PDB file of C-alpha atoms and ligand atoms in Angstrom:
ATOM      1  CA  UNK T1257       8.678  -0.092  -8.339  1.00  0.00           C
ATOM      2  CA  UNK T1258       7.653   3.520  -8.693  1.00  0.00           C
ATOM      3  CA  UNK T1259       4.060   3.507 -10.027  1.00  0.00           C
ATOM      4  CA  UNK T1260       1.665   0.580  -9.924  1.00  0.00           C
ATOM      5  CA  UNK T1261      -0.700   0.917 -12.872  1.00  0.00           C
ATOM      6  CA  UNK T1262      -0.596  -2.624 -14.346  1.00  0.00           C
ATOM      7  CA  UNK T1263       0.039  -6.077 -12.909  1.00  0.00           C
ATOM      8  CA  UNK T1264       3.159  -6.139 -15.161  1.00  0.00           C
ATOM      9  CA  UNK T1265       4.702  -3.441 -13.042  1.00  0.00           C
ATOM     10  CA  UNK T1266       5.450  -6.119 -10.473  1.00  0.00           C
ATOM     11  CA  UNK T1267       8.962  -7.456 -11.031  1.00  0.00           C
ATOM     12  CA  UNK T1268       7.898 -10.991 -10.179  1.00  0.00           C
ATOM     13  CA  UNK T1269       4.201 -11.875  -9.705  1.00  0.00           C
ATOM     14  CA  UNK T1270       4.882 -15.289  -8.159  1.00  0.00           C
ATOM     15  CA  UNK T1271       7.332 -13.830  -5.575  1.00  0.00           C
ATOM     16  CA  UNK T1272       4.952 -10.960  -4.764  1.00  0.00           C
ATOM     17  CA  UNK T1273       2.073 -13.357  -4.185  1.00  0.00           C
ATOM     18  CA  UNK T1274       4.295 -15.346  -1.715  1.00  0.00           C
ATOM     19  CA  UNK T1275       5.338 -12.097   0.042  1.00  0.00           C
ATOM     20  CA  UNK T1276       1.646 -11.127   0.366  1.00  0.00           C
ATOM     21  CA  UNK T1277       0.756 -14.514   1.816  1.00  0.00           C
ATOM     22  CA  UNK T1278       3.586 -14.137   4.343  1.00  0.00           C
ATOM     23  CA  UNK T1279       2.457 -10.550   5.168  1.00  0.00           C
ATOM     24  CA  UNK T1280      -1.128 -11.815   5.719  1.00  0.00           C
ATOM     25  CA  UNK T1281       0.180 -13.906   8.639  1.00  0.00           C
ATOM     26  CA  UNK T1282       1.580 -10.859  10.380  1.00  0.00           C
ATOM     27  CA  UNK T1283       0.060  -7.728   8.771  1.00  0.00           C
ATOM     28  CA  UNK T1284       1.704  -5.328  11.165  1.00  0.00           C
ATOM     29  CA  UNK T1285       5.250  -6.515  10.629  1.00  0.00           C
ATOM     30  CA  UNK T1286       6.145  -3.343   8.629  1.00  0.00           C
ATOM     31  CA  UNK T1287       4.101  -0.795  10.635  1.00  0.00           C
ATOM     32  CA  UNK T1288       7.100   1.475  11.044  1.00  0.00           C
ATOM     33  CA  UNK T1289       7.911   1.629   7.356  1.00  0.00           C
ATOM     34  CA  UNK T1290       5.215   4.292   6.604  1.00  0.00           C
ATOM     35  CA  UNK T1291       5.583   6.238   9.742  1.00  0.00           C
ATOM     36  CA  UNK T1292       5.175   9.943   8.997  1.00  0.00           C
ATOM     37  CA  UNK T1293       4.037   9.219   5.351  1.00  0.00           C
ATOM     38  CA  UNK T1294       0.684   9.903   3.763  1.00  0.00           C
ATOM     39  CA  UNK T1295      -1.301   8.484   0.879  1.00  0.00           C
ATOM     40  CA  UNK T1296      -4.053  10.418  -0.823  1.00  0.00           C
ATOM     41  CA  UNK T1297      -6.835   8.112  -2.166  1.00  0.00           C
ATOM     42  CA  UNK T1298      -8.736   9.939  -4.890  1.00  0.00           C
ATOM     43  CA  UNK T1299     -12.086   8.455  -5.903  1.00  0.00           C
ATOM     44  CA  UNK T1300     -13.653   9.699  -9.116  1.00  0.00           C
ATOM     45  CA  UNK T1301     -16.100   6.709  -8.773  1.00  0.00           C
ATOM     46  CA  UNK T1302     -17.826   4.685  -6.072  1.00  0.00           C
ATOM     47  CA  UNK T1303     -16.116   1.955  -4.107  1.00  0.00           C
ATOM     48  CA  UNK T1304     -16.481  -0.270  -1.036  1.00  0.00           C
ATOM     49  CA  UNK T1305     -13.630  -2.805  -1.163  1.00  0.00           C
ATOM     50  CA  UNK T1306     -10.920  -0.681  -2.835  1.00  0.00           C
ATOM     51  CA  UNK T1307     -11.500   2.253  -0.564  1.00  0.00           C
ATOM     52  CA  UNK T1308     -11.567   0.306   2.733  1.00  0.00           C
ATOM     53  CA  UNK T1309      -8.878  -2.294   1.942  1.00  0.00           C
ATOM     54  CA  UNK T1310      -6.405   0.289   0.530  1.00  0.00           C
ATOM     55  CA  UNK T1311      -6.993   2.473   3.603  1.00  0.00           C
ATOM     56  CA  UNK T1312      -6.523  -0.475   5.861  1.00  0.00           C
ATOM     57  CA  UNK T1313      -3.346  -1.499   3.975  1.00  0.00           C
ATOM     58  CA  UNK T1314      -1.873   1.954   4.390  1.00  0.00           C
ATOM     59  CA  UNK T1315      -2.734   1.925   8.101  1.00  0.00           C
ATOM     60  CA  UNK T1316      -1.084  -1.474   8.617  1.00  0.00           C
ATOM     61  CA  UNK T1317       2.093   0.076   7.195  1.00  0.00           C
ATOM     62  CA  UNK T1318       1.809   3.095   9.593  1.00  0.00           C
ATOM     63  CA  UNK T1319       0.755   5.461   6.881  1.00  0.00           C
ATOM     64  CA  UNK T1320      -1.860   8.205   7.153  1.00  0.00           C
ATOM     65  CA  UNK T1321      -4.595   7.707   4.530  1.00  0.00           C
ATOM     66  CA  UNK T1322      -6.377  10.831   3.244  1.00  0.00           C
ATOM     67  CA  UNK T1323      -9.470   9.913   1.280  1.00  0.00           C
ATOM     68  CA  UNK T1324     -11.274  12.323  -1.100  1.00  0.00           C
ATOM     69  CA  UNK T1325     -14.368  11.488  -3.182  1.00  0.00           C
ATOM     70  CA  UNK T1326     -13.030  13.568  -6.097  1.00  0.00           C
ATOM     71  CA  UNK T1327     -16.070  12.875  -8.289  1.00  0.00           C
ATOM     72  CA  UNK T1328     -18.505  14.541  -5.865  1.00  0.00           C
ATOM     73  CA  UNK T1329     -16.266  16.742  -3.722  1.00  0.00           C
ATOM     74  CA  UNK T1330     -13.418  17.914  -5.919  1.00  0.00           C
ATOM     75  CA  UNK T1331     -13.329  20.632  -8.510  1.00  0.00           C
ATOM     76  CA  UNK T1332     -14.095  19.249 -11.951  1.00  0.00           C
ATOM     77  CA  UNK T1333     -10.666  18.622 -13.563  1.00  0.00           C
ATOM     78  CA  UNK T1334      -9.570  19.573 -17.015  1.00  0.00           C
ATOM     79  CA  UNK T1335      -7.146  17.089 -18.774  1.00  0.00           C
ATOM     80  CA  UNK T1336      -6.773  18.618 -22.232  1.00  0.00           C
ATOM     81  CA  UNK T1337      -3.679  20.642 -22.925  1.00  0.00           C
ATOM     82  CA  UNK T1338      -3.857  24.232 -24.209  1.00  0.00           C
ATOM     83  CA  UNK T1339      -7.635  24.486 -23.759  1.00  0.00           C
ATOM     84  CA  UNK T1340      -9.622  27.685 -22.898  1.00  0.00           C
ATOM     85  CA  UNK T1341     -11.282  26.730 -19.598  1.00  0.00           C
ATOM     86  CA  UNK T1342     -14.381  28.744 -20.069  1.00  0.00           C
ATOM     87  CA  UNK T1343     -16.834  25.838 -19.525  1.00  0.00           C
ATOM     88  CA  UNK T1344     -17.580  23.662 -16.404  1.00  0.00           C
ATOM     89  CA  UNK T1345     -14.065  22.467 -15.555  1.00  0.00           C
ATOM     90  CA  UNK T1346     -12.605  24.555 -12.751  1.00  0.00           C
ATOM     91  CA  UNK T1347      -9.028  23.199 -12.278  1.00  0.00           C
ATOM     92  CA  UNK T1348      -6.412  21.687 -14.575  1.00  0.00           C
ATOM     93  CA  UNK T1349      -4.745  18.379 -13.626  1.00  0.00           C
ATOM     94  CA  UNK T1350      -1.334  20.157 -13.969  1.00  0.00           C
ATOM     95  CA  UNK T1351      -1.990  22.165 -10.808  1.00  0.00           C
ATOM     96  CA  UNK T1352      -4.115  19.522  -9.001  1.00  0.00           C
ATOM     97  CA  UNK T1353      -1.572  16.751  -9.352  1.00  0.00           C
ATOM     98  CA  UNK T1354       1.315  18.973  -8.217  1.00  0.00           C
ATOM     99  CA  UNK T1355      -0.714  20.318  -5.249  1.00  0.00           C
ATOM    100  CA  UNK T1356      -1.844  16.840  -4.076  1.00  0.00           C
ATOM    101  CA  UNK T1357       1.789  15.653  -4.355  1.00  0.00           C
ATOM    102  CA  UNK T1358       2.675  18.208  -1.636  1.00  0.00           C
ATOM    103  CA  UNK T1359       0.202  16.596   0.750  1.00  0.00           C
ATOM    104  CA  UNK T1360       1.148  12.968   0.112  1.00  0.00           C
ATOM    105  CA  UNK T1361       3.929  10.530  -0.566  1.00  0.00           C
ATOM    106  CA  UNK T1362       1.780   8.278  -2.815  1.00  0.00           C
ATOM    107  CA  UNK T1363      -1.394   9.116  -4.768  1.00  0.00           C
ATOM    108  CA  UNK T1364      -3.929   6.420  -5.530  1.00  0.00           C
ATOM    109  CA  UNK T1365      -6.594   7.003  -8.108  1.00  0.00           C
ATOM    110  CA  UNK T1366      -9.883   5.418  -9.097  1.00  0.00           C
ATOM    111  CA  UNK T1367     -11.186   6.627 -12.417  1.00  0.00           C
ATOM    112  CA  UNK T1368     -13.458   4.339 -14.505  1.00  0.00           C
ATOM    113  CA  UNK T1369     -13.778   4.186 -18.225  1.00  0.00           C
ATOM    114  CA  UNK T1370     -16.341   6.579 -19.731  1.00  0.00           C
ATOM    115  CA  UNK T1371     -17.502   3.741 -22.069  1.00  0.00           C
ATOM    116  CA  UNK T1372     -18.316   6.589 -24.509  1.00  0.00           C
ATOM    117  CA  UNK T1373     -14.975   7.284 -26.130  1.00  0.00           C
ATOM    118  CA  UNK T1374     -12.835   4.146 -26.727  1.00  0.00           C
ATOM    119  CA  UNK T1375      -9.664   5.940 -27.762  1.00  0.00           C
ATOM    120  CA  UNK T1376      -9.773   8.397 -24.818  1.00  0.00           C
ATOM    121  CA  UNK T1377     -10.410   5.443 -22.382  1.00  0.00           C
ATOM    122  CA  UNK T1378      -7.569   3.445 -23.932  1.00  0.00           C
ATOM    123  CA  UNK T1379      -5.230   6.373 -23.475  1.00  0.00           C
ATOM    124  CA  UNK T1380      -5.799   6.346 -19.692  1.00  0.00           C
ATOM    125  CA  UNK T1381      -6.209  10.047 -19.649  1.00  0.00           C
ATOM    126  CA  UNK T1382      -6.734  10.506 -15.859  1.00  0.00           C
ATOM    127  CA  UNK T1383      -4.100   8.194 -14.481  1.00  0.00           C
ATOM    128  CA  UNK T1384      -1.510   9.049 -17.108  1.00  0.00           C
ATOM    129  CA  UNK T1385      -1.905  12.739 -16.544  1.00  0.00           C
ATOM    130  CA  UNK T1386      -1.512  12.260 -12.792  1.00  0.00           C
ATOM    131  CA  UNK T1387       1.655  10.218 -13.502  1.00  0.00           C
ATOM    132  CA  UNK T1388       2.894  13.022 -15.813  1.00  0.00           C
ATOM    133  CA  UNK T1389       2.302  15.897 -13.381  1.00  0.00           C
ATOM    134  CA  UNK T1390       2.482  14.398  -9.891  1.00  0.00           C
ATOM    135  CA  UNK T1391       5.871  14.347  -8.213  1.00  0.00           C
ATOM    136  CA  UNK T1392       5.103  11.221  -6.136  1.00  0.00           C
ATOM    137  CA  UNK T1393       4.299   7.555  -7.128  1.00  0.00           C
ATOM    138  CA  UNK T1394       0.803   6.818  -8.455  1.00  0.00           C
ATOM    139  CA  UNK T1395      -1.252   3.642  -7.826  1.00  0.00           C
ATOM    140  CA  UNK T1396      -4.126   2.478  -9.951  1.00  0.00           C
ATOM    141  CA  UNK T1397      -7.263   1.732  -7.891  1.00  0.00           C
ATOM    142  CA  UNK T1398      -9.151   0.831 -11.170  1.00  0.00           C
ATOM    143  CA  UNK T1399      -8.667   2.872 -14.295  1.00  0.00           C
ATOM    144  CA  UNK T1400     -10.314   2.835 -17.702  1.00  0.00           C
ATOM    145  CA  UNK T1401      -8.278  -0.205 -18.743  1.00  0.00           C
ATOM    146  CA  UNK T1402      -7.209  -2.079 -15.660  1.00  0.00           C
ATOM    147  CA  UNK T1403      -7.806  -3.049 -11.966  1.00  0.00           C
ATOM    148  CA  UNK T1404      -4.335  -4.383 -11.053  1.00  0.00           C
ATOM    149  CA  UNK T1405      -4.941  -4.373  -7.277  1.00  0.00           C
ATOM    150  CA  UNK T1406      -7.872  -6.598  -7.832  1.00  0.00           C
ATOM    151  CA  UNK T1407      -5.835  -8.883 -10.146  1.00  0.00           C
ATOM    152  CA  UNK T1408      -3.110  -9.186  -7.520  1.00  0.00           C
ATOM    153  CA  UNK T1409      -5.712 -10.151  -4.867  1.00  0.00           C
ATOM    154  CA  UNK T1410      -7.080 -12.677  -7.255  1.00  0.00           C
ATOM    155  CA  UNK T1411      -3.639 -14.123  -7.848  1.00  0.00           C
ATOM    156  CA  UNK T1412      -3.226 -14.512  -4.061  1.00  0.00           C
ATOM    157  CA  UNK T1413      -6.645 -16.205  -3.838  1.00  0.00           C
ATOM    158  CA  UNK T1414      -5.783 -18.622  -6.637  1.00  0.00           C
ATOM    159  CA  UNK T1415      -2.473 -19.540  -5.049  1.00  0.00           C
ATOM    160  CA  UNK T1416      -4.115 -20.168  -1.641  1.00  0.00           C
ATOM    161  CA  UNK T1417      -6.894 -22.268  -3.101  1.00  0.00           C
ATOM    162  CA  UNK T1418      -5.397 -24.305  -5.890  1.00  0.00           C
ATOM    163  CA  UNK T1419      -5.226 -28.070  -5.438  1.00  0.00           C
ATOM    164  CA  UNK T1420      -3.142 -28.876  -8.544  1.00  0.00           C
ATOM    165  CA  UNK T1421       0.102 -27.390  -9.794  1.00  0.00           C
ATOM    166  CA  UNK T1422      -1.435 -26.265 -13.099  1.00  0.00           C
ATOM    167  CA  UNK T1423      -5.117 -25.505 -12.458  1.00  0.00           C
ATOM    168  CA  UNK T1424      -7.713 -24.876 -15.168  1.00  0.00           C
ATOM    169  CA  UNK T1425      -8.974 -21.297 -14.725  1.00  0.00           C
ATOM    170  CA  UNK T1426     -11.958 -19.953 -16.682  1.00  0.00           C
ATOM    171  CA  UNK T1427     -12.936 -16.297 -17.033  1.00  0.00           C
ATOM    172  CA  UNK T1428     -16.610 -16.287 -17.845  1.00  0.00           C
ATOM    173  CA  UNK T1429     -18.754 -13.371 -18.994  1.00  0.00           C
ATOM    174  CA  UNK T1430     -22.198 -13.242 -17.311  1.00  0.00           C
ATOM    175  CA  UNK T1431     -25.205 -11.124 -17.968  1.00  0.00           C
ATOM    176  CA  UNK T1432     -25.828  -7.727 -16.311  1.00  0.00           C
ATOM    177  CA  UNK T1433     -28.396  -4.992 -17.011  1.00  0.00           C
ATOM    178  CA  UNK T1434     -25.890  -2.205 -17.057  1.00  0.00           C
ATOM    179  CA  UNK T1435     -22.976  -1.454 -19.323  1.00  0.00           C
ATOM    180  CA  UNK T1436     -19.829  -2.271 -17.196  1.00  0.00           C
ATOM    181  CA  UNK T1437     -16.142  -1.542 -17.992  1.00  0.00           C
ATOM    182  CA  UNK T1438     -13.589  -4.038 -19.070  1.00  0.00           C
ATOM    183  CA  UNK T1439     -10.965  -3.217 -16.367  1.00  0.00           C
ATOM    184  CA  UNK T1440     -11.400  -6.199 -14.069  1.00  0.00           C
ATOM    185  CA  UNK T1441     -11.524  -8.693 -16.928  1.00  0.00           C
ATOM    186  CA  UNK T1442      -8.551  -7.048 -18.649  1.00  0.00           C
ATOM    187  CA  UNK T1443      -6.318  -7.220 -15.547  1.00  0.00           C
ATOM    188  CA  UNK T1444      -7.436 -10.771 -14.800  1.00  0.00           C
ATOM    189  CA  UNK T1445      -6.395 -11.826 -18.266  1.00  0.00           C
ATOM    190  CA  UNK T1446      -3.008 -10.086 -17.998  1.00  0.00           C
ATOM    191  CA  UNK T1447      -2.425 -11.690 -14.578  1.00  0.00           C
ATOM    192  CA  UNK T1448      -3.374 -15.125 -15.930  1.00  0.00           C
ATOM    193  CA  UNK T1449      -0.946 -14.696 -18.794  1.00  0.00           C
ATOM    194  CA  UNK T1450       1.796 -14.645 -16.132  1.00  0.00           C
ATOM    195  CA  UNK T1451       0.553 -17.855 -14.456  1.00  0.00           C
ATOM    196  CA  UNK T1452       1.284 -21.497 -15.067  1.00  0.00           C
ATOM    197  CA  UNK T1453      -2.355 -22.495 -15.717  1.00  0.00           C
ATOM    198  CA  UNK T1454      -4.712 -23.809 -18.358  1.00  0.00           C
ATOM    199  CA  UNK T1455      -6.590 -20.505 -18.919  1.00  0.00           C
ATOM    200  CA  UNK T1456      -9.736 -20.118 -20.971  1.00  0.00           C
ATOM    201  CA  UNK T1457     -11.937 -17.034 -21.609  1.00  0.00           C
ATOM    202  CA  UNK T1458     -15.547 -17.616 -22.463  1.00  0.00           C
ATOM    203  CA  UNK T1459     -18.187 -15.146 -23.612  1.00  0.00           C
ATOM    204  CA  UNK T1460     -20.931 -14.818 -26.149  1.00  0.00           C
ATOM    205  CA  UNK T1461     -19.981 -13.571 -29.673  1.00  0.00           C
ATOM    206  CA  UNK T1462     -19.754  -9.845 -29.684  1.00  0.00           C
ATOM    207  CA  UNK T1463     -18.212  -9.587 -26.214  1.00  0.00           C
ATOM    208  CA  UNK T1464     -14.597 -10.039 -27.356  1.00  0.00           C
ATOM    209  CA  UNK T1465     -12.161  -8.161 -25.120  1.00  0.00           C
ATOM    210  CA  UNK T1466      -9.457  -5.909 -26.622  1.00  0.00           C
ATOM    211  CA  UNK T1467      -7.081  -7.959 -28.823  1.00  0.00           C
ATOM    212  CA  UNK T1468      -4.174  -6.024 -27.367  1.00  0.00           C
ATOM    213  CA  UNK T1469      -5.059  -7.556 -23.958  1.00  0.00           C
ATOM    214  CA  UNK T1470      -6.201 -11.054 -24.967  1.00  0.00           C
ATOM    215  CA  UNK T1471      -3.270 -11.676 -27.269  1.00  0.00           C
ATOM    216  CA  UNK T1472      -2.996 -15.463 -27.674  1.00  0.00           C
ATOM    217  CA  UNK T1473      -5.146 -16.491 -24.639  1.00  0.00           C
ATOM    218  CA  UNK T1474      -7.661 -19.192 -25.522  1.00  0.00           C
ATOM    219  CA  UNK T1475     -11.281 -18.086 -26.191  1.00  0.00           C
ATOM    220  CA  UNK T1476     -14.153 -20.580 -26.271  1.00  0.00           C
ATOM    221  CA  UNK T1477     -17.594 -19.272 -27.172  1.00  0.00           C
ATOM    222  CA  UNK T1478     -19.232 -22.342 -25.653  1.00  0.00           C
ATOM    223  CA  UNK T1479     -19.525 -21.761 -21.930  1.00  0.00           C
ATOM    224  CA  UNK T1480     -20.427 -25.347 -21.046  1.00  0.00           C
ATOM    225  CA  UNK T1481     -17.411 -26.712 -22.946  1.00  0.00           C
ATOM    226  CA  UNK T1482     -15.160 -24.061 -21.353  1.00  0.00           C
ATOM    227  CA  UNK T1483     -16.379 -25.077 -17.860  1.00  0.00           C
ATOM    228  CA  UNK T1484     -15.482 -28.793 -18.347  1.00  0.00           C
ATOM    229  CA  UNK T1485     -12.859 -29.842 -15.799  1.00  0.00           C
ATOM    230  CA  UNK T1486     -12.311 -26.266 -14.496  1.00  0.00           C
ATOM    231  CA  UNK T1487     -10.795 -25.717 -11.077  1.00  0.00           C
ATOM    232  CA  UNK T1488     -11.749 -22.010 -10.908  1.00  0.00           C
ATOM    233  CA  UNK T1489     -14.622 -20.122 -12.509  1.00  0.00           C
ATOM    234  CA  UNK T1490     -13.921 -16.357 -12.377  1.00  0.00           C
ATOM    235  CA  UNK T1491     -17.076 -14.539 -13.445  1.00  0.00           C
ATOM    236  CA  UNK T1492     -17.430 -10.900 -14.543  1.00  0.00           C
ATOM    237  CA  UNK T1493     -19.705  -8.969 -16.826  1.00  0.00           C
ATOM    238  CA  UNK T1494     -18.328  -6.461 -19.311  1.00  0.00           C
ATOM    239  CA  UNK T1495     -19.907  -4.445 -22.063  1.00  0.00           C
ATOM    240  CA  UNK T1496     -18.998  -4.870 -25.734  1.00  0.00           C
ATOM    241  CA  UNK T1497     -15.520  -3.584 -26.589  1.00  0.00           C
ATOM    242  CA  UNK T1498     -16.097  -3.663 -30.385  1.00  0.00           C
ATOM    243  CA  UNK T1499     -19.478  -1.871 -30.149  1.00  0.00           C
ATOM    244  CA  UNK T1500     -17.868   0.133 -27.439  1.00  0.00           C
ATOM    245  CA  UNK T1501     -19.804   0.323 -24.145  1.00  0.00           C
ATOM    246  CA  UNK T1502     -22.989  -1.358 -25.507  1.00  0.00           C
ATOM    247  CA  UNK T1503     -24.992  -4.068 -23.826  1.00  0.00           C
ATOM    248  CA  UNK T1504     -25.629  -6.235 -26.950  1.00  0.00           C
ATOM    249  CA  UNK T1505     -27.080  -9.241 -25.096  1.00  0.00           C
ATOM    250  CA  UNK T1506     -28.238 -10.141 -21.587  1.00  0.00           C
ATOM    251  CA  UNK T1507     -28.494 -13.833 -22.272  1.00  0.00           C
ATOM    252  CA  UNK T1508     -29.759 -15.375 -19.021  1.00  0.00           C
ATOM    253  CA  UNK T1509     -28.286 -18.799 -20.002  1.00  0.00           C
ATOM    254  CA  UNK T1510     -24.835 -17.330 -19.240  1.00  0.00           C
ATOM    255  CA  UNK T1511     -25.726 -16.843 -15.531  1.00  0.00           C
ATOM    256  CA  UNK T1512     -23.578 -19.011 -13.255  1.00  0.00           C
ATOM    257  CA  UNK T1513     -25.848 -21.689 -11.807  1.00  0.00           C
ATOM    258  CA  UNK T1514     -25.134 -24.858  -9.804  1.00  0.00           C
ATOM    259  CA  UNK T1515     -25.849 -26.931 -12.953  1.00  0.00           C
ATOM    260  CA  UNK T1516     -23.039 -25.112 -14.731  1.00  0.00           C
ATOM    261  CA  UNK T1517     -20.699 -25.498 -11.716  1.00  0.00           C
ATOM    262  CA  UNK T1518     -21.379 -29.223 -11.895  1.00  0.00           C
ATOM    263  CA  UNK T1519     -19.579 -29.305 -15.223  1.00  0.00           C
ATOM    264  CA  UNK T1520     -16.397 -28.269 -13.497  1.00  0.00           C
ATOM    265  CA  UNK T1521     -13.790 -30.201 -11.442  1.00  0.00           C
ATOM    266  CA  UNK T1522     -15.481 -29.250  -8.174  1.00  0.00           C
ATOM    267  CA  UNK T1523     -14.547 -25.756  -9.315  1.00  0.00           C
ATOM    268  CA  UNK T1524     -14.313 -22.712  -7.005  1.00  0.00           C
ATOM    269  CA  UNK T1525     -16.353 -19.673  -7.818  1.00  0.00           C
ATOM    270  CA  UNK T1526     -14.686 -16.247  -7.885  1.00  0.00           C
ATOM    271  CA  UNK T1527     -16.005 -12.708  -8.482  1.00  0.00           C
ATOM    272  CA  UNK T1528     -14.521  -9.303  -7.594  1.00  0.00           C
ATOM    273  CA  UNK T1529     -17.729  -7.998  -6.161  1.00  0.00           C
ATOM    274  CA  UNK T1530     -20.088  -6.180  -6.094  1.00  0.00           C
ATOM    275  CA  UNK T1531     -22.241  -8.799  -7.749  1.00  0.00           C
ATOM    276  CA  UNK T1532     -25.933  -8.927  -8.679  1.00  0.00           C
ATOM    277  CA  UNK T1533     -27.489 -12.080  -7.208  1.00  0.00           C
ATOM    278  CA  UNK T1534     -29.556 -14.209  -9.537  1.00  0.00           C
ATOM    279  CA  UNK T1535     -28.531 -12.109 -12.525  1.00  0.00           C
ATOM    280  CA  UNK T1536     -24.778 -12.796 -12.708  1.00  0.00           C
ATOM    281  CA  UNK T1537     -24.723 -15.782 -10.282  1.00  0.00           C
ATOM    282  CA  UNK T1538     -27.326 -17.902  -8.563  1.00  0.00           C
ATOM    283  CA  UNK T1539     -27.660 -17.656  -4.760  1.00  0.00           C
ATOM    284  CA  UNK T1540     -26.750 -21.281  -4.289  1.00  0.00           C
ATOM    285  CA  UNK T1541     -23.356 -20.798  -6.021  1.00  0.00           C
ATOM    286  CA  UNK T1542     -22.547 -17.504  -4.326  1.00  0.00           C
ATOM    287  CA  UNK T1543     -23.551 -18.897  -0.886  1.00  0.00           C
ATOM    288  CA  UNK T1544     -22.052 -22.334  -1.515  1.00  0.00           C
ATOM    289  CA  UNK T1545     -18.969 -23.854   0.062  1.00  0.00           C
ATOM    290  CA  UNK T1546     -16.930 -23.356  -3.162  1.00  0.00           C
ATOM    291  CA  UNK T1547     -17.525 -19.618  -3.286  1.00  0.00           C
ATOM    292  CA  UNK T1548     -14.283 -17.685  -2.706  1.00  0.00           C
ATOM    293  CA  UNK T1549     -15.660 -14.153  -2.990  1.00  0.00           C
ATOM    294  CA  UNK T1550     -15.321 -13.122   0.654  1.00  0.00           C
ATOM    295  CA  UNK T1551     -11.743 -14.500   0.797  1.00  0.00           C
ATOM    296  CA  UNK T1552     -10.971 -12.618  -2.455  1.00  0.00           C
ATOM    297  CA  UNK T1553     -12.173  -9.329  -0.883  1.00  0.00           C
ATOM    298  CA  UNK T1554     -10.055  -9.957   2.205  1.00  0.00           C
ATOM    299  CA  UNK T1555      -7.006 -10.423  -0.022  1.00  0.00           C
ATOM    300  CA  UNK T1556      -7.514  -6.908  -1.367  1.00  0.00           C
ATOM    301  CA  UNK T1557      -5.923  -5.632   1.792  1.00  0.00           C
ATOM    302  CA  UNK T1558      -2.742  -7.727   1.416  1.00  0.00           C
ATOM    303  CA  UNK T1559      -2.521  -7.005  -2.314  1.00  0.00           C
ATOM    304  CA  UNK T1560      -2.623  -3.295  -1.595  1.00  0.00           C
ATOM    305  CA  UNK T1561      -0.241  -3.627   1.340  1.00  0.00           C
ATOM    306  CA  UNK T1562       2.408  -5.460  -0.585  1.00  0.00           C
ATOM    307  CA  UNK T1563       2.187  -2.911  -3.458  1.00  0.00           C
ATOM    308  CA  UNK T1564       2.488   0.043  -1.018  1.00  0.00           C
ATOM    309  CA  UNK T1565       5.345  -1.605   0.816  1.00  0.00           C
ATOM    310  CA  UNK T1566       7.127  -2.151  -2.475  1.00  0.00           C
ATOM    311  CA  UNK T1567       6.704   1.580  -3.320  1.00  0.00           C
ATOM    312  CA  UNK T1568       7.718   2.702   0.174  1.00  0.00           C
ATOM    313  CA  UNK T1569      10.857   0.556  -0.037  1.00  0.00           C
ATOM    314  CA  UNK T1570      11.811   2.522  -3.160  1.00  0.00           C
ATOM    315  CA  UNK T1571      11.016   6.020  -2.025  1.00  0.00           C
TER     316      UNK T1571
HETATM  317  N1   CP I1156     -13.814  -5.151  -6.466  1.00  0.00           N
HETATM  318  C1   CP I1156     -13.850  -3.812  -6.263  1.00  0.00           C
HETATM  319  O1   CP I1156     -12.988  -3.096  -6.796  1.00  0.00           O
HETATM  320  O2   CP I1156     -14.767  -3.416  -5.373  1.00  0.00           O
HETATM  321  P1   CP I1156     -15.251  -1.855  -5.109  1.00  0.00           P
HETATM  322  O3   CP I1156     -15.683  -1.351  -6.442  1.00  0.00           O
HETATM  323  O4   CP I1156     -16.304  -1.932  -4.123  1.00  0.00           O
HETATM  324  O5   CP I1156     -14.038  -1.089  -4.644  1.00  0.00           O
END
């Protein structure tokens, strides 16, 4: 694997999950692999888990991690070709990507969707331009369209916690006061399409995800029906895709409560974090014994580590 921008970049998801679970038992087993190598982690947006877990993953592999909050510390980058740079953008990605490539063996990037321009967001302008102009591999730490490191951590968490061979997994929209991107939900859907599972997406009408992502995955607009018999409830808010970036409803009835969890098959609760308590999910669910959110966050390290190991193996 050269770049990791989508869960489908993994040759074999099932095998990668097993490798990550084995790595978790002895995280320092490849600490010589990355000796003398560096990774530049470029953040155009905020982070807690992605920043710390990817840094830790790199360190476990013996790599030096260089972190830059590009959004607040870097020069504003221009991504358009052939433009007269007379406005507020100081540096073109053509130079920036090549320069950063000289300081690192891998570049990892977080650059969220603008939620203002659907076509530009779908084109993955930031990450694809870095891939185009960088001379080293690029890793997606959450782009406009996807969050494949999160999805891999979620796949590890599902594997570790499933009690049946073919679990029922529900991705449920939940209310949120702000317009949030689709990346986590998109990558979760793509990851679930590679799993042997009964997978259902539930959300209010108007919150349909991109058809190009959902494909033939099952959608049920009735949250209670979708929850019946579920082994896992994966919750996430996202803004409207059709009315791009809009919050068209904040229906409190979609918040995950203990009454809703009682509809499930003693289902486990998952969320990528950060999460707003008593808006997205009730305290009693988040703090309950069936909540996997802290374990999910822990698995971010091993997801990142197995991806970086895979790339280092191919340098
Ligand atoms: N889940 C996740 O990506 O968390 P951060 O935004 O804190 O990195």
